[in-house]
Short mmCIF file of C-alpha atoms and ligand atoms in Angstrom, two decimals:
data_model
loop_
_atom_site.label_atom_id
_atom_site.label_comp_id
_atom_site.label_asym_id
_atom_site.label_seq_id
_atom_site.Cartn_x
_atom_site.Cartn_y
_atom_site.Cartn_z
CA UNK A 1329 22.66 -16.31 -21.68
CA UNK A 1330 22.88 -17.88 -18.34
CA UNK A 1331 22.50 -15.56 -15.64
CA UNK A 1332 25.18 -15.71 -12.76
CA UNK A 1333 22.78 -14.00 -10.22
CA UNK A 1334 19.07 -14.21 -10.21
CA UNK A 1335 16.53 -12.38 -7.88
CA UNK A 1336 15.23 -14.42 -4.86
CA UNK A 1337 12.06 -16.37 -5.70
CA UNK A 1338 8.85 -14.59 -4.76
CA UNK A 1339 10.40 -11.22 -4.89
CA UNK A 1340 10.57 -8.59 -7.82
CA UNK A 1341 12.30 -5.38 -9.02
CA UNK A 1342 10.33 -2.24 -9.37
CA UNK A 1343 11.72 -1.37 -12.85
CA UNK A 1344 12.11 2.29 -13.83
CA UNK A 1345 9.13 2.18 -16.14
CA UNK A 1346 6.86 1.04 -13.23
CA UNK A 1347 8.37 3.39 -10.51
CA UNK A 1348 6.05 6.12 -11.46
CA UNK A 1349 2.94 3.85 -10.21
CA UNK A 1350 4.78 3.58 -6.80
CA UNK A 1351 5.53 7.02 -6.51
CA UNK A 1352 1.86 8.09 -7.51
CA UNK A 1353 0.27 5.46 -5.19
CA UNK A 1354 2.47 6.45 -2.44
CA UNK A 1355 1.60 10.38 -3.11
CA UNK A 1356 -2.07 9.82 -3.07
CA UNK A 1357 -2.05 7.69 0.09
CA UNK A 1358 0.05 10.32 1.78
CA UNK A 1359 -2.13 13.07 0.58
CA UNK A 1360 -5.25 11.34 1.97
CA UNK A 1361 -3.74 10.36 5.29
CA UNK A 1362 -2.75 14.21 5.50
CA UNK A 1363 -6.67 15.23 4.99
CA UNK A 1364 -7.63 12.73 7.69
CA UNK A 1365 -4.85 14.06 10.08
CA UNK A 1366 -2.74 10.90 10.13
CA UNK A 1367 1.07 11.18 10.46
CA UNK A 1368 3.71 8.78 9.12
CA UNK A 1369 5.55 6.39 11.07
CA UNK A 1370 8.60 4.35 10.09
CA UNK A 1371 9.72 1.26 11.88
CA UNK A 1372 12.40 -1.22 11.14
CA UNK A 1373 11.70 -4.07 8.82
CA UNK A 1374 12.75 -6.66 11.59
CA UNK A 1375 11.80 -6.96 15.15
CA UNK A 1376 12.06 -9.50 17.95
CA UNK A 1377 10.05 -12.62 16.56
CA UNK A 1378 8.07 -13.12 19.61
CA UNK A 1379 6.56 -9.54 19.02
CA UNK A 1380 4.85 -11.09 16.12
CA UNK A 1381 4.13 -14.33 17.74
CA UNK A 1382 2.39 -12.70 20.48
CA UNK A 1383 0.30 -10.28 18.52
CA UNK A 1384 -0.50 -11.87 15.11
CA UNK A 1385 -1.17 -15.16 17.04
CA UNK A 1386 0.62 -18.33 17.04
CA UNK A 1387 -2.28 -20.19 15.56
CA UNK A 1388 -2.07 -17.88 12.39
CA UNK A 1389 -0.71 -18.98 9.13
CA UNK A 1390 1.64 -16.18 9.30
CA UNK A 1391 3.44 -17.50 12.59
CA UNK A 1392 2.99 -21.21 11.99
CA UNK A 1393 4.36 -21.34 8.50
CA UNK A 1394 5.30 -17.90 6.89
CA UNK A 1395 7.63 -16.13 9.06
CA UNK A 1396 11.34 -15.30 8.04
CA UNK A 1397 12.91 -15.84 11.33
CA UNK A 1398 16.65 -15.67 11.95
CA UNK A 1399 19.12 -15.52 14.70
CA UNK A 1400 21.57 -12.85 14.80
CA UNK A 1401 25.27 -13.28 15.83
CA UNK A 1402 24.38 -13.02 19.62
CA UNK A 1403 21.62 -15.70 19.16
CA UNK A 1404 18.63 -13.29 19.41
CA UNK A 1405 15.87 -14.43 17.48
CA UNK A 1406 14.39 -11.76 15.05
CA UNK A 1407 11.74 -11.97 12.26
CA UNK A 1408 11.44 -9.94 8.96
CA UNK A 1409 8.07 -8.22 9.69
CA UNK A 1410 5.03 -10.06 8.05
CA UNK A 1411 2.71 -7.20 8.61
CA UNK A 1412 2.74 -3.59 9.86
CA UNK A 1413 0.42 -3.48 12.93
CA UNK A 1414 2.74 -5.13 15.50
CA UNK A 1415 5.66 -2.97 14.82
CA UNK A 1416 3.59 0.18 14.88
CA UNK A 1417 2.06 -1.08 18.41
CA UNK A 1418 5.46 -1.78 19.73
CA UNK A 1419 6.46 1.67 18.71
CA UNK A 1420 3.40 3.40 20.14
CA UNK A 1421 4.21 1.76 23.66
CA UNK A 1422 7.94 2.07 23.59
CA UNK A 1423 7.77 5.83 22.49
CA UNK A 1424 4.76 6.64 24.55
CA UNK A 1425 3.02 8.06 21.70
CA UNK A 1426 -0.25 8.52 23.40
CA UNK A 1427 0.88 11.02 25.86
CA UNK A 1428 0.31 14.10 24.08
CA UNK A 1429 -3.19 13.47 22.78
CA UNK A 1430 -5.91 11.18 23.58
CA UNK A 1431 -6.01 10.16 19.88
CA UNK A 1432 -3.05 8.91 17.98
CA UNK A 1433 -3.26 8.73 14.15
CA UNK A 1434 -0.28 7.15 12.22
CA UNK A 1435 0.23 5.64 8.74
CA UNK A 1436 2.91 3.61 7.25
CA UNK A 1437 4.21 1.88 4.17
CA UNK A 1438 6.85 -0.35 3.08
CA UNK A 1439 7.95 -3.87 2.59
CA UNK A 1440 6.57 -6.92 4.38
CA UNK A 1441 7.93 -10.52 4.37
CA UNK A 1442 6.15 -13.73 4.34
CA UNK A 1443 7.72 -17.22 3.29
CA UNK A 1444 4.38 -18.16 1.33
CA UNK A 1445 4.26 -20.33 -1.85
CA UNK A 1446 4.81 -17.88 -4.53
CA UNK A 1447 1.74 -17.51 -7.16
CA UNK A 1448 0.26 -14.91 -9.17
CA UNK A 1449 -0.01 -11.72 -7.30
CA UNK A 1450 1.47 -13.17 -4.03
CA UNK A 1451 5.20 -12.68 -3.29
CA UNK A 1452 7.61 -13.13 -0.39
CA UNK A 1453 8.40 -9.48 -0.19
CA UNK A 1454 5.56 -7.20 -0.80
CA UNK A 1455 4.70 -3.51 -0.30
CA UNK A 1456 2.01 -2.69 2.27
CA UNK A 1457 0.36 0.67 3.17
CA UNK A 1458 -1.78 1.15 6.32
CA UNK A 1459 -3.10 3.27 8.97
CA UNK A 1460 -3.70 2.79 12.81
CA UNK A 1461 -5.90 4.86 14.87
CA UNK A 1462 -5.50 4.59 18.87
CA UNK A 1463 -7.29 5.97 21.58
CA UNK A 1464 -11.07 5.56 20.72
CA UNK A 1465 -13.54 2.85 20.94
CA UNK A 1466 -16.32 4.94 19.35
CA UNK A 1467 -17.69 3.25 16.26
CA UNK A 1468 -17.48 6.66 14.82
CA UNK A 1469 -13.88 6.04 14.60
CA UNK A 1470 -14.24 2.69 12.77
CA UNK A 1471 -16.25 4.38 10.10
CA UNK A 1472 -13.86 7.15 9.73
CA UNK A 1473 -10.91 4.68 9.16
CA UNK A 1474 -13.06 2.59 6.77
CA UNK A 1475 -14.08 5.92 5.02
CA UNK A 1476 -9.95 6.70 4.55
CA UNK A 1477 -9.55 3.35 2.84
CA UNK A 1478 -12.74 3.76 0.61
CA UNK A 1479 -11.55 7.39 -0.31
CA UNK A 1480 -7.97 5.98 -1.12
CA UNK A 1481 -9.47 3.39 -3.77
CA UNK A 1482 -11.90 5.84 -5.00
CA UNK A 1483 -9.57 8.56 -5.65
CA UNK A 1484 -7.00 6.20 -7.44
CA UNK A 1485 -9.96 5.85 -10.05
CA UNK A 1486 -10.91 2.02 -8.91
CA UNK A 1487 -14.63 1.39 -9.34
CA UNK A 1488 -15.37 -2.34 -9.32
CA UNK A 1489 -14.68 -2.79 -5.56
CA UNK A 1490 -17.23 -3.70 -2.54
CA UNK A 1491 -16.86 -3.18 1.02
CA UNK A 1492 -17.55 -6.23 3.05
CA UNK A 1493 -18.35 -5.81 6.88
CA UNK A 1494 -18.67 -7.83 9.91
CA UNK A 1495 -18.20 -7.76 13.52
CA UNK A 1496 -16.27 -10.31 15.15
CA UNK A 1497 -17.63 -9.69 18.78
CA UNK A 1498 -15.67 -8.74 22.02
CA UNK A 1499 -13.62 -10.90 24.49
CA UNK A 1500 -17.14 -11.55 26.10
CA UNK A 1501 -19.48 -12.63 23.28
CA UNK A 1502 -16.72 -14.04 20.85
CA UNK A 1503 -16.12 -17.19 22.87
CA UNK A 1504 -19.69 -18.05 23.01
CA UNK A 1505 -19.47 -18.06 19.15
CA UNK A 1506 -16.34 -19.88 19.09
CA UNK A 1507 -18.12 -22.62 21.16
CA UNK A 1508 -21.10 -22.68 18.69
CA UNK A 1509 -18.63 -23.17 15.79
CA UNK A 1510 -16.91 -26.11 17.67
CA UNK A 1511 -20.22 -27.79 18.10
CA UNK A 1512 -21.33 -27.38 14.67
CA UNK A 1513 -17.81 -28.48 13.20
CA UNK A 1514 -17.33 -31.42 15.71
CA UNK A 1515 -19.26 -33.99 13.82
CA UNK A 1516 -17.53 -32.82 10.47
CA UNK A 1517 -14.07 -33.08 11.80
CA UNK A 1518 -12.93 -35.76 9.75
CA UNK A 1519 -14.24 -34.12 6.52
CA UNK A 1520 -12.36 -30.98 6.98
CA UNK A 1521 -8.80 -30.35 5.81
CA UNK A 1522 -5.65 -30.97 8.17
CA UNK A 1523 -5.35 -27.09 8.72
CA UNK A 1524 -9.16 -26.73 9.68
CA UNK A 1525 -8.88 -29.99 12.07
CA UNK A 1526 -6.12 -27.87 14.10
CA UNK A 1527 -7.85 -24.48 13.87
CA UNK A 1528 -10.89 -26.07 15.53
CA UNK A 1529 -8.93 -26.43 18.74
CA UNK A 1530 -6.94 -23.11 18.34
CA UNK A 1531 -8.96 -20.62 16.60
CA UNK A 1532 -12.31 -21.92 15.36
CA UNK A 1533 -13.27 -18.70 13.59
CA UNK A 1534 -10.53 -19.30 11.04
CA UNK A 1535 -12.44 -22.33 9.78
CA UNK A 1536 -14.58 -19.76 8.02
CA UNK A 1537 -11.72 -18.52 6.09
CA UNK A 1538 -10.51 -21.66 4.50
CA UNK A 1539 -10.03 -21.56 0.87
CA UNK A 1540 -10.35 -25.62 0.51
CA UNK A 1541 -13.68 -26.33 -1.31
CA UNK A 1542 -15.10 -28.85 1.04
CA UNK A 1543 -14.38 -26.60 3.91
CA UNK A 1544 -16.07 -23.50 2.17
CA UNK A 1545 -19.13 -25.53 1.76
CA UNK A 1546 -19.42 -26.22 5.55
CA UNK A 1547 -18.53 -22.53 6.10
CA UNK A 1548 -21.59 -21.62 4.29
CA UNK A 1549 -24.08 -23.39 6.78
CA UNK A 1550 -21.97 -22.65 9.78
CA UNK A 1551 -23.65 -20.52 12.66
CA UNK A 1552 -23.26 -16.89 12.20
CA UNK A 1553 -21.26 -14.54 14.51
CA UNK A 1554 -24.17 -11.95 14.28
CA UNK A 1555 -26.43 -14.04 16.17
CA UNK A 1556 -23.96 -14.22 19.02
CA UNK A 1557 -23.14 -10.73 19.43
CA UNK A 1558 -23.96 -9.31 22.86
CA UNK A 1559 -25.96 -6.10 23.35
CA UNK A 1560 -22.85 -3.80 23.28
CA UNK A 1561 -21.33 -5.20 20.30
CA UNK A 1562 -24.67 -5.37 18.47
CA UNK A 1563 -25.23 -1.58 19.15
CA UNK A 1564 -21.79 -0.80 18.16
CA UNK A 1565 -21.98 -2.69 14.68
CA UNK A 1566 -25.10 -0.99 13.99
CA UNK A 1567 -23.59 2.38 14.58
CA UNK A 1568 -20.64 1.66 12.43
CA UNK A 1569 -23.25 0.95 9.68
CA UNK A 1570 -25.21 4.18 10.46
CA UNK A 1571 -21.89 6.28 10.11
CA UNK A 1572 -21.00 4.69 7.00
CA UNK A 1573 -24.43 5.14 5.37
CA UNK A 1574 -24.24 8.80 6.58
CA UNK A 1575 -21.37 9.11 4.27
CA UNK A 1576 -22.80 7.48 1.31
CA UNK A 1577 -20.34 4.55 1.58
CA UNK A 1578 -22.16 1.22 0.36
CA UNK A 1579 -21.11 -2.03 2.15
CA UNK A 1580 -22.51 -5.61 2.49
CA UNK A 1581 -22.52 -7.33 5.93
CA UNK A 1582 -20.48 -10.70 5.42
CA UNK A 1583 -20.58 -12.78 8.81
CA UNK A 1584 -17.77 -14.82 7.19
CA UNK A 1585 -15.08 -12.03 7.36
CA UNK A 1586 -12.74 -12.92 9.98
CA UNK A 1587 -9.35 -11.69 8.84
CA UNK A 1588 -6.33 -14.06 9.42
CA UNK A 1589 -5.09 -12.56 12.40
CA UNK A 1590 -5.86 -13.24 16.17
CA UNK A 1591 -5.89 -9.88 17.42
CA UNK A 1592 -9.24 -8.65 15.81
CA UNK A 1593 -12.35 -7.77 17.98
CA UNK A 1594 -15.49 -6.25 16.87
CA UNK A 1595 -15.44 -4.38 13.54
CA UNK A 1596 -13.70 -6.24 10.80
CA UNK A 1597 -13.72 -5.40 6.86
CA UNK A 1598 -12.41 -5.88 3.68
CA UNK A 1599 -12.54 -4.14 0.37
CA UNK A 1600 -12.72 -6.59 -2.36
CA UNK A 1601 -12.55 -6.90 -6.09
CA UNK A 1602 -13.39 -9.14 -9.02
CA UNK A 1603 -11.34 -6.98 -11.41
CA UNK A 1604 -8.37 -9.75 -11.63
CA UNK A 1605 -10.53 -12.63 -12.27
CA UNK A 1606 -11.18 -14.49 -8.80
CA UNK A 1607 -12.16 -12.36 -5.79
CA UNK A 1608 -9.37 -10.51 -4.29
CA UNK A 1609 -8.90 -8.52 -1.39
CA UNK A 1610 -7.48 -4.97 -1.80
CA UNK A 1611 -7.17 -3.90 1.80
CA UNK A 1612 -8.59 -5.02 5.03
CA UNK A 1613 -8.46 -4.44 8.82
CA UNK A 1614 -10.43 -4.14 11.78
CA UNK A 1615 -10.56 -3.23 15.53
CA UNK A 1616 -7.78 -4.48 17.90
CA UNK A 1617 -8.75 -3.07 21.57
CA UNK A 1618 -6.69 -5.64 23.43
CA UNK A 1619 -3.57 -5.65 21.47
CA UNK A 1620 -1.58 -2.64 22.97
CA UNK A 1621 -2.25 -3.96 26.66
CA UNK A 1622 -1.41 -7.62 25.43
CA UNK A 1623 1.92 -6.40 24.27
CA UNK A 1624 2.73 -4.34 27.54
CA UNK A 1625 1.13 -1.01 27.04
CA UNK A 1626 -1.65 0.61 28.72
CA UNK A 1627 -5.15 -0.22 27.97
CA UNK A 1628 -5.72 1.50 24.63
CA UNK A 1629 -8.21 0.64 22.03
CA UNK A 1630 -7.06 0.60 18.37
CA UNK A 1631 -8.44 0.04 14.94
CA UNK A 1632 -6.60 0.02 11.54
CA UNK A 1633 -6.43 -1.29 7.91
CA UNK A 1634 -3.57 -2.51 5.48
CA UNK A 1635 -3.50 -3.33 1.92
CA UNK A 1636 -0.79 -4.24 -0.64
CA UNK A 1637 0.59 -2.09 -3.56
CA UNK A 1638 0.90 -4.88 -6.02
CA UNK A 1639 -2.84 -5.52 -6.63
CA UNK A 1640 -3.64 -1.97 -7.16
CA UNK A 1641 -1.05 -1.38 -9.59
CA UNK A 1642 -2.08 -4.66 -11.29
CA UNK A 1643 -5.76 -3.22 -11.65
CA UNK A 1644 -4.73 0.14 -12.75
CA UNK A 1645 -2.48 -1.21 -15.55
CA UNK A 1646 -5.47 -3.62 -16.54
CA UNK A 1647 -8.23 -0.66 -16.36
CA UNK A 1648 -5.61 1.72 -17.74
CA UNK A 1649 -6.55 4.36 -15.02
CA UNK A 1650 -5.05 7.21 -13.27
CA UNK A 1651 -1.37 6.99 -14.49
CA UNK A 1652 -0.80 9.14 -17.40
CA UNK A 1653 2.38 11.10 -17.23
CA UNK A 1654 2.19 14.35 -15.69
CA UNK A 1655 1.63 17.44 -18.01
CA UNK A 1656 5.22 18.76 -16.96
CA UNK A 1657 7.04 19.98 -20.23
CA UNK A 1658 10.44 18.89 -20.87
CA UNK A 1659 13.54 20.45 -22.68
CA UNK A 1660 16.09 18.91 -24.67
CA UNK A 1661 19.27 20.40 -25.19
CA UNK A 1662 21.19 20.14 -28.95
CA UNK A 1663 24.66 21.39 -29.06
CA UNK A 1664 26.54 21.54 -32.29
CA UNK A 1665 30.33 21.82 -32.62
CA UNK A 1666 33.10 21.61 -29.73
CA UNK A 1667 32.67 24.85 -28.50
CA UNK A 1668 29.14 24.58 -27.90
CA UNK A 1669 29.16 21.26 -26.40
CA UNK A 1670 31.94 22.55 -23.83
CA UNK A 1671 29.03 24.76 -22.56
CA UNK A 1672 26.83 21.82 -21.68
CA UNK A 1673 27.33 21.25 -18.12
CA UNK A 1674 26.99 25.12 -17.34
CA UNK A 1675 23.49 25.47 -19.41
CA UNK A 1676 22.25 22.15 -17.74
CA UNK A 1677 23.17 23.33 -14.41
CA UNK A 1678 21.39 26.77 -14.96
CA UNK A 1679 18.22 25.37 -16.09
CA UNK A 1680 17.84 22.66 -13.54
CA UNK A 1681 18.82 25.18 -10.74
CA UNK A 1682 15.69 26.96 -11.90
CA UNK A 1683 13.68 23.92 -11.79
CA UNK A 1684 13.42 23.08 -15.46
CA UNK A 1685 13.52 19.31 -16.57
CA UNK A 1686 16.05 19.06 -19.10
CA UNK A 1687 18.14 16.46 -20.73
CA UNK A 1688 21.07 16.19 -23.08
CA UNK A 1689 22.55 13.09 -24.84
CA UNK A 1690 26.49 13.23 -24.55
CA UNK A 1691 26.94 10.17 -26.62
CA UNK A 1692 25.56 11.97 -29.73
CA UNK A 1693 27.37 14.53 -31.58
CA UNK A 1694 25.73 15.44 -35.06
CA UNK A 1695 22.47 17.29 -35.08
CA UNK A 1696 20.48 14.53 -36.73
CA UNK A 1697 21.31 12.21 -34.24
CA UNK A 1698 20.64 14.62 -31.41
CA UNK A 1699 17.19 15.67 -32.74
CA UNK A 1700 16.27 11.95 -33.00
CA UNK A 1701 16.97 11.44 -29.42
CA UNK A 1702 14.80 14.63 -28.57
CA UNK A 1703 12.12 13.02 -30.57
CA UNK A 1704 12.40 9.62 -28.92
CA UNK A 1705 12.37 11.18 -25.58
CA UNK A 1706 9.02 12.59 -26.61
CA UNK A 1707 10.28 16.18 -25.66
CA UNK A 1708 8.38 19.31 -25.82
CA UNK A 1709 10.97 21.74 -26.74
CA UNK A 1710 14.67 21.54 -28.17
CA UNK A 1711 17.15 24.05 -27.42
CA UNK A 1712 19.67 24.44 -30.40
CA UNK A 1713 22.94 26.16 -30.02
CA UNK A 1714 25.74 26.17 -32.76
CA UNK A 1715 28.55 28.08 -33.76
CA UNK A 1716 26.42 31.26 -35.08
CA UNK A 1717 24.24 31.30 -31.85
CA UNK A 1718 27.29 31.00 -29.79
CA UNK A 1719 28.90 34.06 -31.44
CA UNK A 1720 25.49 35.94 -31.25
CA UNK A 1721 24.88 34.84 -27.62
CA UNK A 1722 21.46 33.32 -28.51
CA UNK A 1723 19.73 29.97 -28.54
CA UNK A 1724 17.14 28.57 -31.09
CA UNK A 1725 14.08 27.40 -29.26
CA UNK A 1726 11.96 24.77 -31.25
CA UNK A 1727 8.58 23.77 -30.36
CA UNK A 1728 8.82 19.94 -31.26
CA UNK A 1729 5.05 19.42 -31.97
CA UNK A 1730 4.70 22.32 -34.28
CA UNK A 1731 8.26 22.44 -35.59
CA UNK A 1732 8.17 26.44 -35.06
CA UNK A 1733 11.43 28.08 -34.00
CA UNK A 1734 12.27 31.45 -32.41
CA UNK A 1735 15.56 32.92 -31.51
CA UNK A 1736 16.07 34.09 -28.07
CA UNK A 1737 18.80 35.90 -26.14
CA UNK A 1738 20.72 33.26 -24.12
CA UNK A 1739 20.48 35.59 -20.99
CA UNK A 1740 16.67 35.42 -21.40
CA UNK A 1741 16.66 31.74 -21.57
CA UNK A 1742 15.48 30.97 -18.07
CA UNK A 1743 12.73 33.67 -18.00
CA UNK A 1744 11.48 32.55 -21.44
CA UNK A 1745 11.46 28.82 -20.58
CA UNK A 1746 10.01 29.02 -17.23
CA UNK A 1747 6.25 30.01 -18.27
CA UNK A 1748 6.53 27.50 -21.22
CA UNK A 1749 7.17 24.55 -19.01
CA UNK A 1750 4.99 25.61 -16.28
CA UNK A 1751 1.91 25.90 -18.48
ZN1 LIG B 796 -19.36 -8.45 22.52
ZN1 LIG B 797 -10.07 -26.35 5.67
#
């Protein structure tokens, strides 16, 4: 069969069999955010393109190569959001979210878009979850945000992940480190990949992040940011580590964690895993103390993280964790004869009104076919009504696992079923 319409390259459907994963991931994330007193924020999937150009940085891969930019009918230039933080900061400023309290905690989730070369686990439309914390520079907050991410991954049942931690320095000490990188790389310039040759002038830290083998070898020998932190940054970095240790959260310090975006300062972190073969990032984030001001707001420190749902779901499928269907019991309605079948709508409505999950197959008429459907649906109980039950105003309740049957009064149907399905 040749298809008339196909899904756009780099995107995918969440099929009914997979939707439970999304639902449960989102529920777990919401539940944890509630515990940490974060509140949900929802922003549009497109914004003025220069919001991202200004915040993510025009030397980032995202802005240079991967943005879905378009003009609307009035010639305004928009972009589909490539990440969540810029939009949240825009909304924070525009709605003056900092006015009620010195601390603002928000979380979000939804589709993001990057015109990336599609490959395994990488999509042009992908789903991210994330949090942002505004209003405090205290390293205590850094550890709390990292703790939320750690708790989320742990509560999902993931085991084989690591926390990698770094400090990128502040706007005072970071340029000194950039200069050290430029000095180190200048004699190697002709050996670097074309991207890195450009990064050397625009954002030298990104050289440490390059995936090209030859560049990676040089990165290993490069100077470490940790030798360039000023006193303030060094002290804060030590405090972040102390607060993580206080919570029993293990980490390794990795001075090559730089994150791909320009706005990060001080704490940067990634949760990584080998569960999918090569090393993958599950989520990552960091501090962005200058971003709110850069985008036109009052000086407000901020820190956050974001991660993708796709990798989490992939790992959970491989490791077969966390996603058994709930213990909720289901009911199947089996109606024999035209008179009984005429009551279907009324019975279904009554049961559903009372919170009972029930199914009925209008396409099947014989008892054999209906019981087969009930079996196939792995239902826990069948309700059977034929002419005889109709005349006596009764219902046969059959336990599908034991085959046991009992006759109950129709008017007692709901009160009989509720304790059964709520077990
Ligand atoms: Zn510093
Ligand atoms: Zn490179």
